[in-house]
Coordinates of C-alpha atoms in Angstrom, one line a residue:
Chain E
M1 CA 84.0 127.1 89.6
I2 CA 87.3 128.6 88.7
F3 CA 90.3 130.0 90.4
E4 CA 90.7 133.6 89.5
D5 CA 94.3 133.6 90.5
G6 CA 96.8 131.5 92.4
A7 CA 98.9 128.7 91.0
H8 CA 97.0 126.3 88.8
L9 CA 98.4 122.8 89.0
D10 CA 97.3 121.9 85.6
A11 CA 94.1 123.5 84.3
G12 CA 93.7 121.3 81.4
H13 CA 94.3 118.0 83.1
H14 CA 91.7 115.5 83.9
P15 CA 90.8 116.1 87.5
H16 CA 90.7 112.4 88.5
R17 CA 94.4 112.0 87.6
R18 CA 95.4 115.2 89.3
I19 CA 93.8 114.3 92.6
R20 CA 94.6 110.7 92.6
A21 CA 97.6 111.1 94.9
A22 CA 95.7 113.4 97.1
C23 CA 93.0 110.9 97.7
W24 CA 94.2 107.8 99.2
S25 CA 90.9 107.2 100.8
A26 CA 87.7 106.9 99.0
L27 CA 86.2 109.2 101.6
L28 CA 88.5 112.1 100.8
C29 CA 87.7 111.7 97.1
G30 CA 84.1 111.1 97.9
L31 CA 83.7 114.4 99.6
G32 CA 82.5 116.1 96.5
G33 CA 80.9 113.1 94.9
V34 CA 84.0 112.1 93.0
T35 CA 85.0 108.5 93.7
V36 CA 88.3 107.2 92.7
S37 CA 89.1 104.1 94.7
P38 CA 92.7 103.0 94.7
A39 CA 91.6 99.4 94.0
A40 CA 89.7 100.5 90.9
E41 CA 92.7 102.5 89.7
V42 CA 95.0 99.5 89.9
A43 CA 92.4 97.1 88.5
A44 CA 92.2 99.3 85.4
G45 CA 95.9 98.7 84.6
S46 CA 96.5 95.3 86.0
D47 CA 95.0 91.9 86.4
L48 CA 96.7 91.4 89.7
A49 CA 94.9 94.1 91.7
P50 CA 96.2 93.8 95.2
P51 CA 94.0 95.0 98.1
P52 CA 94.1 98.7 98.5
P53 CA 97.0 99.5 100.8
F54 CA 95.2 102.5 102.4
R55 CA 92.1 102.8 104.4
A56 CA 89.6 105.6 104.8
P57 CA 90.3 108.1 107.5
Y58 CA 90.2 106.2 110.8
V59 CA 90.4 106.6 114.6
P60 CA 93.5 104.7 115.6
A61 CA 93.8 102.5 118.6
D62 CA 95.9 103.9 121.4
D63 CA 98.8 101.5 120.9
E64 CA 98.7 101.6 117.1
V65 CA 102.0 102.9 115.8
L66 CA 101.1 105.4 113.1
Q67 CA 104.3 106.9 112.1
Q68 CA 108.1 106.6 112.6
V69 CA 109.6 109.9 113.6
P70 CA 113.1 111.0 114.6
S71 CA 113.8 109.5 118.0
T72 CA 115.3 111.6 120.8
T73 CA 117.5 108.6 121.5
D74 CA 119.3 109.5 118.3
P75 CA 122.2 111.9 119.2
A76 CA 121.8 113.6 115.9
V77 CA 118.2 114.5 116.7
T78 CA 119.0 115.9 120.2
N79 CA 122.0 117.8 118.7
M80 CA 119.6 119.4 116.1
R81 CA 117.2 120.4 118.9
Q82 CA 120.0 122.0 120.8
L83 CA 121.3 123.8 117.8
R84 CA 117.8 125.0 117.1
R85 CA 118.0 127.1 120.3
S86 CA 121.1 128.9 119.1
P87 CA 119.6 131.0 116.3
D88 CA 116.7 131.9 118.6
A89 CA 119.2 133.1 121.2
A90 CA 121.5 134.8 118.7
P91 CA 119.4 135.8 115.7
Q92 CA 122.2 138.0 114.4
S93 CA 124.7 135.2 114.2
L94 CA 125.3 133.7 110.8
P95 CA 127.5 130.9 112.2
A96 CA 124.7 129.8 114.5
A97 CA 122.2 129.7 111.6
K98 CA 124.7 128.0 109.3
T99 CA 125.6 125.3 111.8
L100 CA 121.9 124.5 112.3
A101 CA 121.2 124.6 108.6
D102 CA 124.2 122.3 107.9
A103 CA 123.0 119.9 110.6
Y104 CA 119.6 119.7 109.0
I105 CA 121.0 119.1 105.5
D106 CA 123.4 116.5 106.8
Y107 CA 120.7 114.7 108.8
G108 CA 118.2 114.9 105.9
R109 CA 120.8 113.5 103.5
Q110 CA 121.6 110.6 105.8
V111 CA 118.1 109.5 106.5
G112 CA 116.9 110.3 103.1
D113 CA 114.3 112.9 104.1
A114 CA 114.0 116.1 102.0
H115 CA 112.0 117.9 104.7
Y116 CA 115.2 118.8 106.3
A117 CA 116.5 120.7 103.3
G118 CA 113.3 122.8 103.7
Y119 CA 114.0 123.4 107.4
A120 CA 117.6 124.4 106.5
E121 CA 116.3 126.8 103.8
A122 CA 114.1 128.6 106.3
I123 CA 116.9 129.0 108.7
I124 CA 119.4 130.4 106.2
A125 CA 116.8 132.5 104.3
P126 CA 117.3 135.8 106.1
W127 CA 121.0 135.6 105.4
V128 CA 120.5 134.7 101.7
R129 CA 118.1 137.6 101.3
A130 CA 120.4 140.2 102.9
A131 CA 121.4 143.2 100.8
T132 CA 125.0 142.0 101.0
P133 CA 124.8 138.3 101.7
A134 CA 127.8 136.4 103.1
A135 CA 129.3 133.8 100.7
D136 CA 128.8 131.0 103.2
A137 CA 125.0 131.7 103.3
L138 CA 124.9 131.5 99.5
V139 CA 126.8 128.3 99.4
T140 CA 124.4 126.7 101.9
Q141 CA 121.5 127.8 99.7
A142 CA 123.2 126.4 96.7
T143 CA 123.7 123.1 98.5
I144 CA 120.0 122.9 99.2
L145 CA 119.1 123.7 95.6
Q146 CA 121.6 121.2 94.3
Y147 CA 120.1 118.6 96.6
R148 CA 116.8 119.3 94.9
H149 CA 118.3 119.1 91.5
Q150 CA 117.7 122.8 90.8
F151 CA 121.2 122.9 89.3
A152 CA 120.9 126.1 87.3
E153 CA 119.8 128.0 90.4
A154 CA 122.5 126.3 92.5
R155 CA 125.1 127.4 90.0
E156 CA 124.0 131.0 90.2
Y157 CA 124.3 131.0 94.0
L158 CA 127.8 129.4 93.8
Q159 CA 129.0 131.9 91.2
R160 CA 127.7 134.8 93.4
A161 CA 129.5 133.3 96.4
I162 CA 132.8 132.9 94.6
K163 CA 132.5 136.5 93.3
I164 CA 132.1 137.7 96.9
E165 CA 134.8 135.3 98.3
P166 CA 137.0 133.9 95.6
R167 CA 138.8 131.7 98.2
N168 CA 135.7 130.0 99.5
G169 CA 136.8 126.3 99.3
Q170 CA 133.3 125.0 100.0
A171 CA 131.9 127.0 97.1
W172 CA 134.5 125.6 94.7
L173 CA 134.0 122.0 95.9
T174 CA 130.2 122.3 95.5
L175 CA 130.7 123.7 92.0
A176 CA 133.1 120.9 91.2
T177 CA 130.4 118.4 92.2
L178 CA 127.8 120.2 90.2
D179 CA 130.0 120.2 87.1
M180 CA 130.6 116.4 87.6
V181 CA 126.9 115.8 88.0
Q182 CA 126.3 117.6 84.8
G183 CA 129.1 115.9 82.9
D184 CA 131.3 118.9 82.4
Y185 CA 134.5 117.2 83.4
A186 CA 136.9 119.8 81.9
T187 CA 135.4 122.5 84.0
A188 CA 135.2 120.2 87.0
G189 CA 139.0 119.6 86.6
K190 CA 139.5 123.4 86.9
D191 CA 137.2 123.6 89.9
C192 CA 139.3 120.8 91.6
V193 CA 142.4 122.9 91.1
Q194 CA 140.6 125.8 92.9
V195 CA 139.6 123.3 95.6
T196 CA 143.3 122.4 96.1
N197 CA 144.2 126.1 96.3
T198 CA 141.4 127.0 98.7
A199 CA 140.5 124.0 100.8
G200 CA 143.8 122.1 100.9
V201 CA 145.7 119.5 99.0
E202 CA 143.8 116.5 100.4
T203 CA 140.4 117.8 99.6
G204 CA 141.7 118.8 96.1
L205 CA 143.0 115.2 95.7
A206 CA 139.6 113.8 96.7
C207 CA 138.0 116.1 94.2
S208 CA 140.2 115.0 91.3
G209 CA 140.2 111.4 92.5
N210 CA 136.4 111.4 92.1
L211 CA 136.6 113.1 88.8
R212 CA 139.0 110.5 87.4
S213 CA 136.5 107.7 87.8
Y214 CA 134.3 109.4 85.2
V215 CA 137.0 109.9 82.5
G216 CA 138.3 106.4 82.0
Q217 CA 140.9 106.6 84.8
A218 CA 139.1 104.5 87.5
R219 CA 142.3 102.8 88.5
Q220 CA 144.1 106.1 89.1
S221 CA 141.0 107.3 90.9
M222 CA 141.3 104.5 93.3
A223 CA 145.0 105.1 93.9
V224 CA 144.3 108.8 94.6
L225 CA 141.4 108.1 96.9
Q226 CA 143.4 105.5 98.8
Q227 CA 146.1 108.0 99.2
V228 CA 143.7 110.5 100.6
E229 CA 142.2 108.0 102.9
A230 CA 145.6 106.9 104.3
A231 CA 146.6 110.4 104.8
D232 CA 144.5 110.8 107.9
A233 CA 143.5 107.7 109.9
A234 CA 141.8 110.0 112.5
A235 CA 139.3 111.6 110.0
P236 CA 135.7 111.6 111.0
A237 CA 133.5 108.6 110.2
S238 CA 131.4 110.5 107.6
Y239 CA 134.6 111.4 105.7
K240 CA 135.9 107.8 105.7
A241 CA 132.4 106.6 104.6
W242 CA 132.5 109.1 101.8
I243 CA 135.9 108.0 100.5
E244 CA 135.0 104.4 100.9
G245 CA 131.8 105.0 98.9
L246 CA 133.8 106.7 96.1
L247 CA 136.2 103.7 96.1
A248 CA 133.3 101.3 95.8
E249 CA 132.1 103.3 92.8
S250 CA 135.5 103.3 91.2
A251 CA 135.8 99.6 91.7
E252 CA 132.5 99.2 90.0
R253 CA 133.8 101.2 87.0
L254 CA 136.6 98.6 86.8
G255 CA 134.2 95.7 87.2
D256 CA 136.0 94.5 90.3
W257 CA 132.8 93.4 92.1
P258 CA 134.4 91.8 95.2
L259 CA 136.5 94.9 95.7
A260 CA 133.5 97.2 95.2
E261 CA 131.5 95.2 97.8
T262 CA 134.4 95.4 100.3
H263 CA 134.3 99.1 100.0
Y264 CA 130.5 99.4 100.2
R265 CA 130.5 97.3 103.3
S266 CA 133.4 99.3 104.8
A267 CA 131.6 102.6 104.0
L268 CA 128.4 101.3 105.7
K269 CA 130.4 100.3 108.7
W270 CA 131.2 104.0 109.2
L271 CA 127.7 105.2 108.4
P272 CA 125.3 102.3 108.7
R273 CA 122.1 104.2 108.0
D274 CA 123.4 106.5 105.2
N275 CA 120.6 106.5 102.6
F276 CA 122.9 107.2 99.7
L277 CA 125.3 104.4 100.5
L278 CA 122.5 102.0 101.3
V279 CA 120.8 102.7 98.0
A280 CA 124.1 102.5 96.0
Y281 CA 124.9 99.1 97.7
A282 CA 121.3 97.9 97.0
D283 CA 121.8 98.8 93.3
F284 CA 125.1 96.8 93.4
L285 CA 123.2 93.8 94.9
L286 CA 120.4 94.0 92.3
D287 CA 123.0 94.1 89.5
R288 CA 124.8 91.1 90.9
G289 CA 121.6 89.1 91.0
R290 CA 121.2 89.2 94.7
P291 CA 117.8 90.8 95.2
H292 CA 117.1 88.6 98.3
E293 CA 119.6 90.7 100.2
V294 CA 118.0 94.0 99.3
T295 CA 114.9 93.9 101.4
P296 CA 116.6 93.1 104.7
L297 CA 119.2 95.8 103.9
L298 CA 116.6 98.5 103.5
A299 CA 113.9 97.2 105.8
D300 CA 114.2 100.2 108.1
H301 CA 114.4 102.8 105.4
T302 CA 111.0 102.4 103.6
Q303 CA 110.2 106.1 104.1
S304 CA 112.9 107.0 101.7
D305 CA 111.6 106.9 98.1
T306 CA 114.9 105.9 96.6
A307 CA 115.2 103.0 99.1
F308 CA 111.6 102.0 98.5
L309 CA 112.2 101.8 94.7
R310 CA 115.0 99.3 95.3
I311 CA 112.8 97.2 97.6
A312 CA 110.1 97.2 94.9
L313 CA 112.7 96.2 92.2
A314 CA 114.0 93.4 94.5
Q315 CA 110.5 92.2 95.2
A316 CA 109.7 92.1 91.5
A317 CA 112.9 90.2 90.8
L318 CA 112.0 87.6 93.5
H319 CA 108.3 87.5 92.3
G320 CA 107.3 88.2 95.9
D321 CA 103.6 88.1 96.7
Q322 CA 103.8 91.8 97.8
S323 CA 105.4 93.0 94.7
Q324 CA 102.3 94.5 93.1
R325 CA 101.6 96.3 96.3
Y326 CA 105.1 97.8 96.3
I327 CA 104.7 98.9 92.7
W328 CA 101.3 100.5 93.5
I329 CA 102.8 102.5 96.4
M330 CA 105.8 103.5 94.4
A331 CA 103.5 104.8 91.6
A332 CA 101.6 106.7 94.2
R333 CA 104.7 108.3 95.6
F334 CA 105.8 109.5 92.2
E335 CA 102.3 110.9 91.6
A336 CA 102.5 112.8 94.9
L337 CA 105.8 114.3 93.7
R338 CA 104.2 115.3 90.4
L339 CA 101.3 116.9 92.3
R340 CA 103.7 119.2 94.2
G341 CA 105.5 120.1 91.0
S342 CA 108.7 118.1 91.5
D343 CA 110.3 116.3 88.6
Y344 CA 113.8 115.7 90.0
F345 CA 113.4 111.9 90.3
G346 CA 113.9 111.3 86.6
R347 CA 116.5 108.6 87.0
E348 CA 114.4 106.7 89.5
E349 CA 111.1 107.2 87.6
S350 CA 112.7 106.0 84.4
R351 CA 113.9 102.8 86.1
F352 CA 110.4 102.4 87.6
A353 CA 108.7 102.8 84.2
L354 CA 111.0 100.4 82.4
Q355 CA 111.5 97.7 84.9
L356 CA 108.3 97.7 86.9
Q357 CA 105.7 99.2 84.6
H358 CA 107.3 97.7 81.5
D359 CA 106.7 100.9 79.6
P360 CA 110.0 101.6 77.6
D361 CA 108.7 104.6 75.7
T362 CA 107.8 106.5 78.9
A363 CA 111.0 105.3 80.5
L364 CA 113.0 106.6 77.6
D365 CA 111.2 110.0 77.6
L366 CA 111.9 110.3 81.4
A367 CA 115.5 109.3 81.0
L368 CA 116.1 111.7 78.1
R369 CA 114.6 114.6 80.1
N370 CA 116.7 113.6 83.1
W371 CA 119.8 113.5 80.8
Q372 CA 119.3 117.2 80.1
V373 CA 120.0 118.0 83.7
Q374 CA 122.3 115.3 85.0
R375 CA 124.9 113.1 83.5
A376 CA 126.3 110.6 86.0
P377 CA 126.8 107.0 84.8
W378 CA 123.4 105.9 86.1
D379 CA 121.8 108.7 84.1
A380 CA 123.5 107.4 81.0
R381 CA 122.5 103.9 81.8
V382 CA 118.8 104.6 82.1
V383 CA 118.8 106.2 78.7
L384 CA 120.7 103.3 77.1
E385 CA 118.5 100.6 78.7
A386 CA 115.3 102.4 77.8
A387 CA 116.5 103.1 74.2
L388 CA 117.2 99.4 73.7
A389 CA 113.9 98.3 75.2
A390 CA 112.0 100.9 73.2
K391 CA 113.9 100.0 70.0
R392 CA 114.7 103.7 69.5
P393 CA 118.5 103.6 69.3
Q394 CA 118.6 107.0 67.6
S395 CA 117.3 108.6 70.8
A396 CA 120.4 107.6 72.6
V397 CA 122.9 109.1 70.2
S398 CA 123.8 112.1 72.4
V399 CA 124.5 109.7 75.3
L400 CA 126.6 107.5 73.1
E401 CA 128.6 110.4 71.9
F402 CA 129.1 111.6 75.5
L403 CA 130.5 108.2 76.5
E404 CA 132.9 108.3 73.5
R405 CA 134.0 111.8 74.4
T406 CA 134.5 111.2 78.1
H407 CA 136.0 107.6 77.8
L408 CA 133.8 106.6 80.8
E409 CA 134.7 103.0 81.8
D410 CA 131.8 100.9 82.9
P411 CA 131.4 97.2 82.3
I412 CA 127.6 97.6 82.5
L413 CA 127.4 100.5 80.1
E414 CA 129.8 99.0 77.6
P415 CA 127.6 96.2 76.2
L416 CA 124.6 98.5 76.1
Y417 CA 126.7 101.0 74.1
H418 CA 127.9 98.3 71.7
Q419 CA 124.3 97.0 71.1
L420 CA 123.0 100.5 70.4
R421 CA 125.9 101.3 68.1
A422 CA 125.3 98.0 66.2
Q423 CA 121.6 98.8 65.8
L424 CA 122.4 102.2 64.5
A425 CA 124.9 100.8 62.0
T426 CA 122.4 98.2 60.8
A427 CA 119.8 100.9 60.4
A428 CA 122.3 103.1 58.5
G429 CA 123.2 100.2 56.3
R430 CA 119.5 99.7 55.4
Q431 CA 119.2 103.2 54.2
Chain P
M1 CA 148.9 119.8 107.0
M2 CA 146.9 116.6 107.4
R3 CA 145.7 117.7 110.8
R4 CA 144.5 121.0 109.6
V5 CA 142.4 119.4 106.8
A6 CA 140.9 116.8 109.2
Q7 CA 139.9 119.6 111.5
S8 CA 138.4 121.6 108.8
L9 CA 136.4 118.5 107.8
V10 CA 135.2 118.0 111.4
G11 CA 134.1 121.6 111.4
C12 CA 132.5 121.5 108.1
A13 CA 130.4 118.5 107.3
L14 CA 129.6 119.9 103.9
V15 CA 133.1 119.3 102.7
V16 CA 132.5 115.6 103.3
W17 CA 129.3 115.1 101.6
G18 CA 129.4 118.0 99.2
L19 CA 131.2 115.8 96.7
S20 CA 129.6 112.7 95.4
A21 CA 128.5 113.3 91.9
T22 CA 126.7 110.1 91.2
R23 CA 124.7 110.2 94.4
T24 CA 122.8 113.4 94.3
S25 CA 119.3 112.0 94.0
H26 CA 117.6 112.9 97.2
A27 CA 115.4 110.3 98.7
H28 CA 112.3 111.4 100.4
S29 CA 109.7 113.7 99.0
A30 CA 109.4 117.0 100.7
S31 CA 106.5 118.2 102.9
D32 CA 103.0 118.2 101.5
A33 CA 99.6 118.7 103.0
Y34 CA 96.2 118.1 101.3
L35 CA 93.4 120.5 101.7
T36 CA 90.1 119.4 100.2
L37 CA 87.0 121.5 100.2
S38 CA 83.7 120.1 99.1
A39 CA 80.6 121.5 97.3
V40 CA 79.0 124.5 98.8
S41 CA 75.7 124.3 100.6
V42 CA 73.5 127.0 102.1
T43 CA 72.3 125.9 105.6
P44 CA 69.9 126.8 106.8
A45 CA 68.4 128.4 103.8
S46 CA 67.2 131.3 105.8
S47 CA 70.6 132.3 107.2
G48 CA 72.1 132.8 103.8
N49 CA 75.4 131.5 105.0
V50 CA 77.6 129.4 102.7
V51 CA 79.0 126.3 104.4
I52 CA 82.1 124.7 102.9
H53 CA 83.1 121.3 104.2
G54 CA 86.8 120.7 104.5
Q55 CA 89.3 118.0 105.1
W56 CA 92.9 118.9 105.8
D57 CA 95.5 116.2 105.8
I58 CA 98.8 117.2 107.5
A59 CA 101.7 114.8 107.8
L60 CA 102.2 113.6 111.3
R61 CA 106.0 113.8 110.7
D62 CA 105.6 117.5 110.0
L63 CA 103.5 118.0 113.0
D64 CA 105.9 116.1 115.2
F65 CA 108.7 118.5 114.0
V66 CA 106.9 121.6 115.2
L67 CA 104.9 120.2 118.2
Q68 CA 107.0 117.2 119.3
L69 CA 104.1 114.8 119.5
D70 CA 106.3 111.8 120.3
D71 CA 106.0 112.1 124.1
D72 CA 108.3 109.2 125.0
G73 CA 110.8 110.1 122.3
D74 CA 111.0 106.5 121.1
G75 CA 110.5 107.4 117.5
R76 CA 107.2 105.6 117.2
L77 CA 104.2 107.9 117.1
T78 CA 101.2 106.1 118.5
G79 CA 97.5 106.7 118.4
A80 CA 97.5 107.7 122.1
E81 CA 100.2 110.3 121.5
V82 CA 98.4 111.8 118.6
R83 CA 95.1 111.9 120.5
R84 CA 96.8 113.6 123.4
H85 CA 97.9 116.4 121.1
Q86 CA 94.8 116.8 119.1
S87 CA 94.0 120.3 120.5
D88 CA 97.7 121.3 119.9
I89 CA 97.4 120.2 116.3
E90 CA 94.1 122.0 115.9
H91 CA 95.4 125.3 117.4
Y92 CA 98.5 125.1 115.4
A93 CA 97.1 124.3 112.0
Y94 CA 94.1 126.6 111.9
R95 CA 96.3 129.7 112.5
F96 CA 97.6 129.1 109.0
L97 CA 94.3 128.9 107.1
K98 CA 92.2 132.0 106.5
I99 CA 89.1 131.9 104.4
G100 CA 87.2 135.1 103.5
E101 CA 88.2 138.7 103.4
P102 CA 88.4 141.4 106.1
G103 CA 84.8 142.1 107.1
R104 CA 83.6 138.9 105.5
V105 CA 85.7 136.3 107.3
C106 CA 84.4 132.8 107.2
A107 CA 84.3 131.1 110.6
I108 CA 86.2 127.9 110.7
K109 CA 84.5 125.4 112.9
P110 CA 86.9 122.5 113.6
G111 CA 85.2 119.0 113.6
R112 CA 86.6 115.6 114.3
Q113 CA 90.2 114.7 113.9
M114 CA 91.2 111.3 112.4
V115 CA 94.2 109.7 110.8
D116 CA 94.6 109.2 107.0
D117 CA 97.2 107.0 105.4
H118 CA 99.1 108.5 102.4
A119 CA 101.8 106.9 100.3
D120 CA 104.5 108.5 102.4
G121 CA 103.1 108.0 105.9
A122 CA 100.2 108.8 108.2
Y123 CA 98.6 112.1 108.2
A124 CA 96.3 113.8 110.7
A125 CA 93.0 114.4 109.0
L126 CA 91.3 117.6 110.3
F127 CA 87.7 117.9 109.3
F128 CA 86.1 121.3 109.5
D129 CA 83.3 123.5 108.3
A130 CA 83.9 127.1 107.1
V131 CA 80.8 129.2 107.5
C132 CA 80.9 132.2 105.2
P133 CA 78.5 135.2 105.0
R134 CA 77.0 135.0 101.5
T135 CA 77.7 138.5 100.4
S136 CA 80.0 137.8 97.6
R137 CA 80.4 135.4 94.7
K138 CA 84.1 135.3 95.5
I139 CA 85.9 133.8 98.6
T140 CA 89.6 134.2 99.1
L141 CA 91.6 131.4 100.8
N142 CA 95.0 132.2 102.4
Y143 CA 97.2 129.2 103.2
S144 CA 100.5 129.5 105.1
L145 CA 101.0 126.2 106.9
F146 CA 104.7 125.5 107.6
F147 CA 105.9 128.1 105.1
A148 CA 107.9 129.9 107.8
I149 CA 109.7 126.8 108.9
D150 CA 109.9 125.0 105.5
P151 CA 109.5 127.1 102.3
S152 CA 109.4 123.9 100.3
H153 CA 106.2 122.8 101.9
R154 CA 103.3 122.6 99.4
G155 CA 99.6 122.7 100.1
I156 CA 97.8 120.6 97.5
F157 CA 94.4 122.1 97.3
V158 CA 91.4 120.4 95.8
M159 CA 88.0 122.0 95.4
H160 CA 85.0 119.9 94.6
G161 CA 82.3 122.0 92.9
D162 CA 78.9 121.0 91.8
K163 CA 80.1 119.6 88.5
D164 CA 83.8 119.8 88.5
V165 CA 87.0 119.6 90.4
A166 CA 89.6 122.3 90.5
T167 CA 93.1 122.1 92.0
A168 CA 95.8 124.5 93.0
L169 CA 99.3 124.3 94.5
M170 CA 99.8 126.5 97.5
S171 CA 103.4 127.7 98.1
P172 CA 105.1 130.7 99.7
D173 CA 104.9 132.4 96.3
N174 CA 101.3 131.5 95.8
P175 CA 99.6 131.4 99.2
R176 CA 96.3 132.7 98.0
V177 CA 93.5 131.5 95.8
D178 CA 90.2 133.1 94.9
L179 CA 87.2 130.8 94.7
S180 CA 84.3 132.0 92.6
F181 CA 80.8 130.6 92.8

């Protein structure tokens, strides 16, 4: 049987592998006589095959809790439901659509659920497709694309928005973030100037404060961010959490761990369930040799893939009896992502391959591919760690040169950098 | 000046979280559903109809978003709540799956509904038979579940043939697939 048209996932691929994530239950795979049991898959690669974490399709008991879903006791959820009525009532109103789309994006980001970016995209789509789209609609679309790591497309939308409305502060701020993510700090600096001109001095200062932490000026970064924070004690919680999160990162750049922890905790006081902050703090705890604190921190966030990876890393560090099970499920989640054609988890996948699958070559390939699209300190770190483990220092040269060029301070990257440089020098000496 | 900025931040959440360069990785995979069709049989032989067996796994989270399955709103979707909404789920889902062509439409006969666990949560497993008149060696499948409310939804389609397995990724840009026998 063949498909005459339609999108082929991967025509040449072995079907067992392609459908593995689709078939959690032997029954589903067994429909056509193909049997791939999860236990068999694990057993093939490991002596420690845990019991399969999934069962065949079943009829649940009435009181069995099947799935956590957004609760209507959460004000953010009721707010979204109310906002959902606005575009229905006023389909011609861009502000109504944009408010709902922004609420979806914000909620999805907080709870770590990409579905909401999709809902936002559907809401804003008619405005993006308009013959003469408003800049705001294009910026929202760019934000969604950036969230999905579709950076090139996001940039196009932002450039279009700025062409239509050169004083759109949000467009400049989003572009500044994009340039920082991709390691183009000179351009990001220019973007921050535009942010100051269009969104105000404080937002511009926050922009340049963030930027400084990537170019060897973490101390100045902290001073600027503290100034921004002190400027308005009445700012909303999300704003304070954001600044505190940036301060925590800058403190990490300086290797001031107690200060970084104070800022992480302070940020989480403002936004206790923010997925990005929780995951960044979990990474901090893992680095500090405190894996036992990670599982309790993220216990309510296992639906988030990024949080789940940190739990799996913590369990492995603790040699927990469930650690193989976490690794199996994490692998399954990555496989599900691949099935849908997504590859924007390179940073996470590389860590998974190196630290949990002990496959440095795969980790290095993933890290290098990820490095082509994003260049934050963690993106550099996964390349350096994998290059060392794979004993392929030459592969990390472009990252080493980037670190030299940007003067990024980072007490974790620094020793990795020196080890790789030493290995390269030794190799050169041999020739 | 400060007040103006604070107000602009209140009014525009994007300003707050639009800038955090190291924390861009998003966390949860987007919406997927898994549609699996099995080997074709002709039953009864005299009718000449082609019967395709199907299983369609749709995330309960996604169904809750459109159908609000969580009756008591406590954020915990139970077996009883899902069972209560089985016909809503069925009516909703099958509107977005068309098999066959005009004049040669396959009748979709819903069967039992169960729950299937996937790596990212529990899914409703909808079993069905598609009964197609055997007038062509080609059957077209049109898939549009959730595309209108979430263009990032993907239908992961697996077709088990007599000897092989074929897969396709259904998306708003690729909602159609032709099956040849």
